[in-house]
Amino acid sequence: NKKAFVELLFWKSPAAACEMTKGYSSLQEGEGTAQLRVPPWTPQQEQELRELYWKYKEVEGGDIIAAILAHLPKPGRTRRQVVKQLVRM
């Protein structure tokens, strides 16, 4: 790709970098960034997250997020997703 140096000036996701190296039509349907989308939080999940936060908020020297992650139902969320949702709420 003769113009790859121009593309390197801009931030790329892993899927975009893979496309650059393997060709622009290399990603199959359902791969890449579309597959990585996070399902939205339901009101029930938000309420459970809120309750778990208030339950573990006062624990001294403990990691609140780790305690919340341990008590979330499966399939669980990532640490980053939980922190982002707590900040948003």
mmCIF file of C-alpha atoms in Angstrom:
data_model
loop_
_atom_site.group_PDB
_atom_site.id
_atom_site.type_symbol
_atom_site.label_atom_id
_atom_site.label_comp_id
_atom_site.label_asym_id
_atom_site.label_seq_id
_atom_site.Cartn_x
_atom_site.Cartn_y
_atom_site.Cartn_z
ATOM 1 C CA ASN A 1 0.000 0.000 0.000
ATOM 2 C CA LYS A 2 1.760 3.132 -1.197
ATOM 3 C CA LYS A 3 -0.336 5.439 0.972
ATOM 4 C CA ALA A 4 -0.008 3.546 4.248
ATOM 5 C CA PHE A 5 2.258 6.256 5.656
ATOM 6 C CA VAL A 6 -0.686 8.695 5.550
ATOM 7 C CA GLU A 7 -2.921 6.256 7.408
ATOM 8 C CA LEU A 8 -0.296 5.841 10.108
ATOM 9 C CA LEU A 9 -0.817 9.482 11.092
ATOM 10 C CA PHE A 10 -4.246 8.644 12.522
ATOM 11 C CA TRP A 11 -5.224 6.365 15.411
ATOM 12 C CA LYS A 12 -6.371 2.902 14.343
ATOM 13 C CA SER A 13 -8.400 0.219 16.064
ATOM 14 C CA PRO A 14 -7.075 -3.348 15.983
ATOM 15 C CA ALA A 15 -9.638 -4.201 13.290
ATOM 16 C CA ALA A 16 -8.530 -1.281 11.100
ATOM 17 C CA ALA A 17 -4.865 -2.235 11.546
ATOM 18 C CA CYS A 18 -5.689 -5.803 10.526
ATOM 19 C CA GLU A 19 -7.454 -4.513 7.425
ATOM 20 C CA MET A 20 -4.436 -2.383 6.520
ATOM 21 C CA THR A 21 -2.068 -5.341 6.699
ATOM 22 C CA LYS A 22 -4.311 -8.025 5.140
ATOM 23 C CA GLY A 23 -6.262 -5.921 2.667
ATOM 24 C CA TYR A 24 -9.310 -3.739 3.010
ATOM 25 C CA SER A 25 -11.876 -6.419 2.279
ATOM 26 C CA SER A 26 -10.269 -9.042 4.531
ATOM 27 C CA LEU A 27 -12.694 -8.740 7.439
ATOM 28 C CA GLN A 28 -15.637 -11.084 7.189
ATOM 29 C CA GLU A 29 -19.159 -10.131 8.217
ATOM 30 C CA GLY A 30 -19.485 -9.971 12.021
ATOM 31 C CA GLU A 31 -15.784 -9.462 12.672
ATOM 32 C CA GLY A 32 -13.964 -6.404 13.877
ATOM 33 C CA THR A 33 -15.528 -3.468 15.652
ATOM 34 C CA ALA A 34 -19.136 -4.557 15.096
ATOM 35 C CA GLN A 35 -18.488 -7.707 17.105
ATOM 36 C CA LEU A 36 -16.952 -5.732 19.967
ATOM 37 C CA ARG A 37 -20.013 -3.598 20.688
ATOM 38 C CA VAL A 38 -21.120 -3.750 24.280
ATOM 39 C CA PRO A 39 -24.746 -4.624 24.991
ATOM 40 C CA PRO A 40 -26.542 -1.774 26.766
ATOM 41 C CA TRP A 41 -27.214 -1.911 30.483
ATOM 42 C CA THR A 42 -30.795 -2.842 31.332
ATOM 43 C CA PRO A 43 -32.605 -1.009 34.160
ATOM 44 C CA GLN A 44 -32.408 -4.198 36.250
ATOM 45 C CA GLN A 45 -28.631 -4.425 35.731
ATOM 46 C CA GLU A 46 -28.233 -0.743 36.618
ATOM 47 C CA GLN A 47 -30.242 -1.243 39.806
ATOM 48 C CA GLU A 48 -28.152 -4.284 40.757
ATOM 49 C CA LEU A 49 -24.958 -2.364 40.048
ATOM 50 C CA ARG A 50 -26.181 0.524 42.192
ATOM 51 C CA GLU A 51 -27.025 -1.839 45.070
ATOM 52 C CA LEU A 52 -23.659 -3.601 44.858
ATOM 53 C CA TYR A 53 -21.855 -0.246 44.816
ATOM 54 C CA TRP A 54 -23.613 0.948 47.971
ATOM 55 C CA LYS A 55 -22.991 -2.416 49.619
ATOM 56 C CA TYR A 56 -19.211 -2.451 48.996
ATOM 57 C CA LYS A 57 -18.561 1.297 49.052
ATOM 58 C CA GLU A 58 -17.707 1.414 52.751
ATOM 59 C CA VAL A 59 -15.262 -1.530 52.770
ATOM 60 C CA GLU A 60 -11.870 -0.318 53.982
ATOM 61 C CA GLY A 61 -8.848 -1.206 51.865
ATOM 62 C CA GLY A 62 -10.898 -3.283 49.457
ATOM 63 C CA ASP A 63 -11.261 -2.979 45.729
ATOM 64 C CA ILE A 64 -14.876 -1.987 45.184
ATOM 65 C CA ILE A 65 -14.879 -2.862 41.492
ATOM 66 C CA ALA A 66 -13.403 -6.327 42.116
ATOM 67 C CA ALA A 67 -16.108 -7.025 44.703
ATOM 68 C CA ILE A 68 -18.822 -5.850 42.313
ATOM 69 C CA LEU A 69 -17.439 -7.977 39.461
ATOM 70 C CA ALA A 70 -17.420 -11.051 41.703
ATOM 71 C CA HIS A 71 -21.138 -10.632 42.398
ATOM 72 C CA LEU A 72 -22.414 -9.715 38.927
ATOM 73 C CA PRO A 73 -24.274 -12.526 37.161
ATOM 74 C CA LYS A 74 -22.699 -14.285 34.194
ATOM 75 C CA PRO A 75 -21.976 -13.359 31.468
ATOM 76 C CA GLY A 76 -20.165 -10.695 33.367
ATOM 77 C CA ARG A 77 -19.005 -7.294 32.354
ATOM 78 C CA THR A 78 -15.425 -6.154 32.177
ATOM 79 C CA ARG A 79 -13.880 -3.938 34.817
ATOM 80 C CA ARG A 80 -13.795 -1.056 32.370
ATOM 81 C CA GLN A 81 -17.484 -1.442 31.510
ATOM 82 C CA VAL A 82 -18.459 -1.423 35.194
ATOM 83 C CA VAL A 83 -16.355 1.647 35.973
ATOM 84 C CA LYS A 84 -17.704 3.489 32.935
ATOM 85 C CA GLN A 85 -21.296 2.702 33.914
ATOM 86 C CA LEU A 86 -20.736 3.782 37.523
ATOM 87 C CA VAL A 87 -19.312 7.088 36.351
ATOM 88 C CA ARG A 88 -22.224 7.548 33.956
ATOM 89 C CA MET A 89 -24.783 6.850 36.695
#
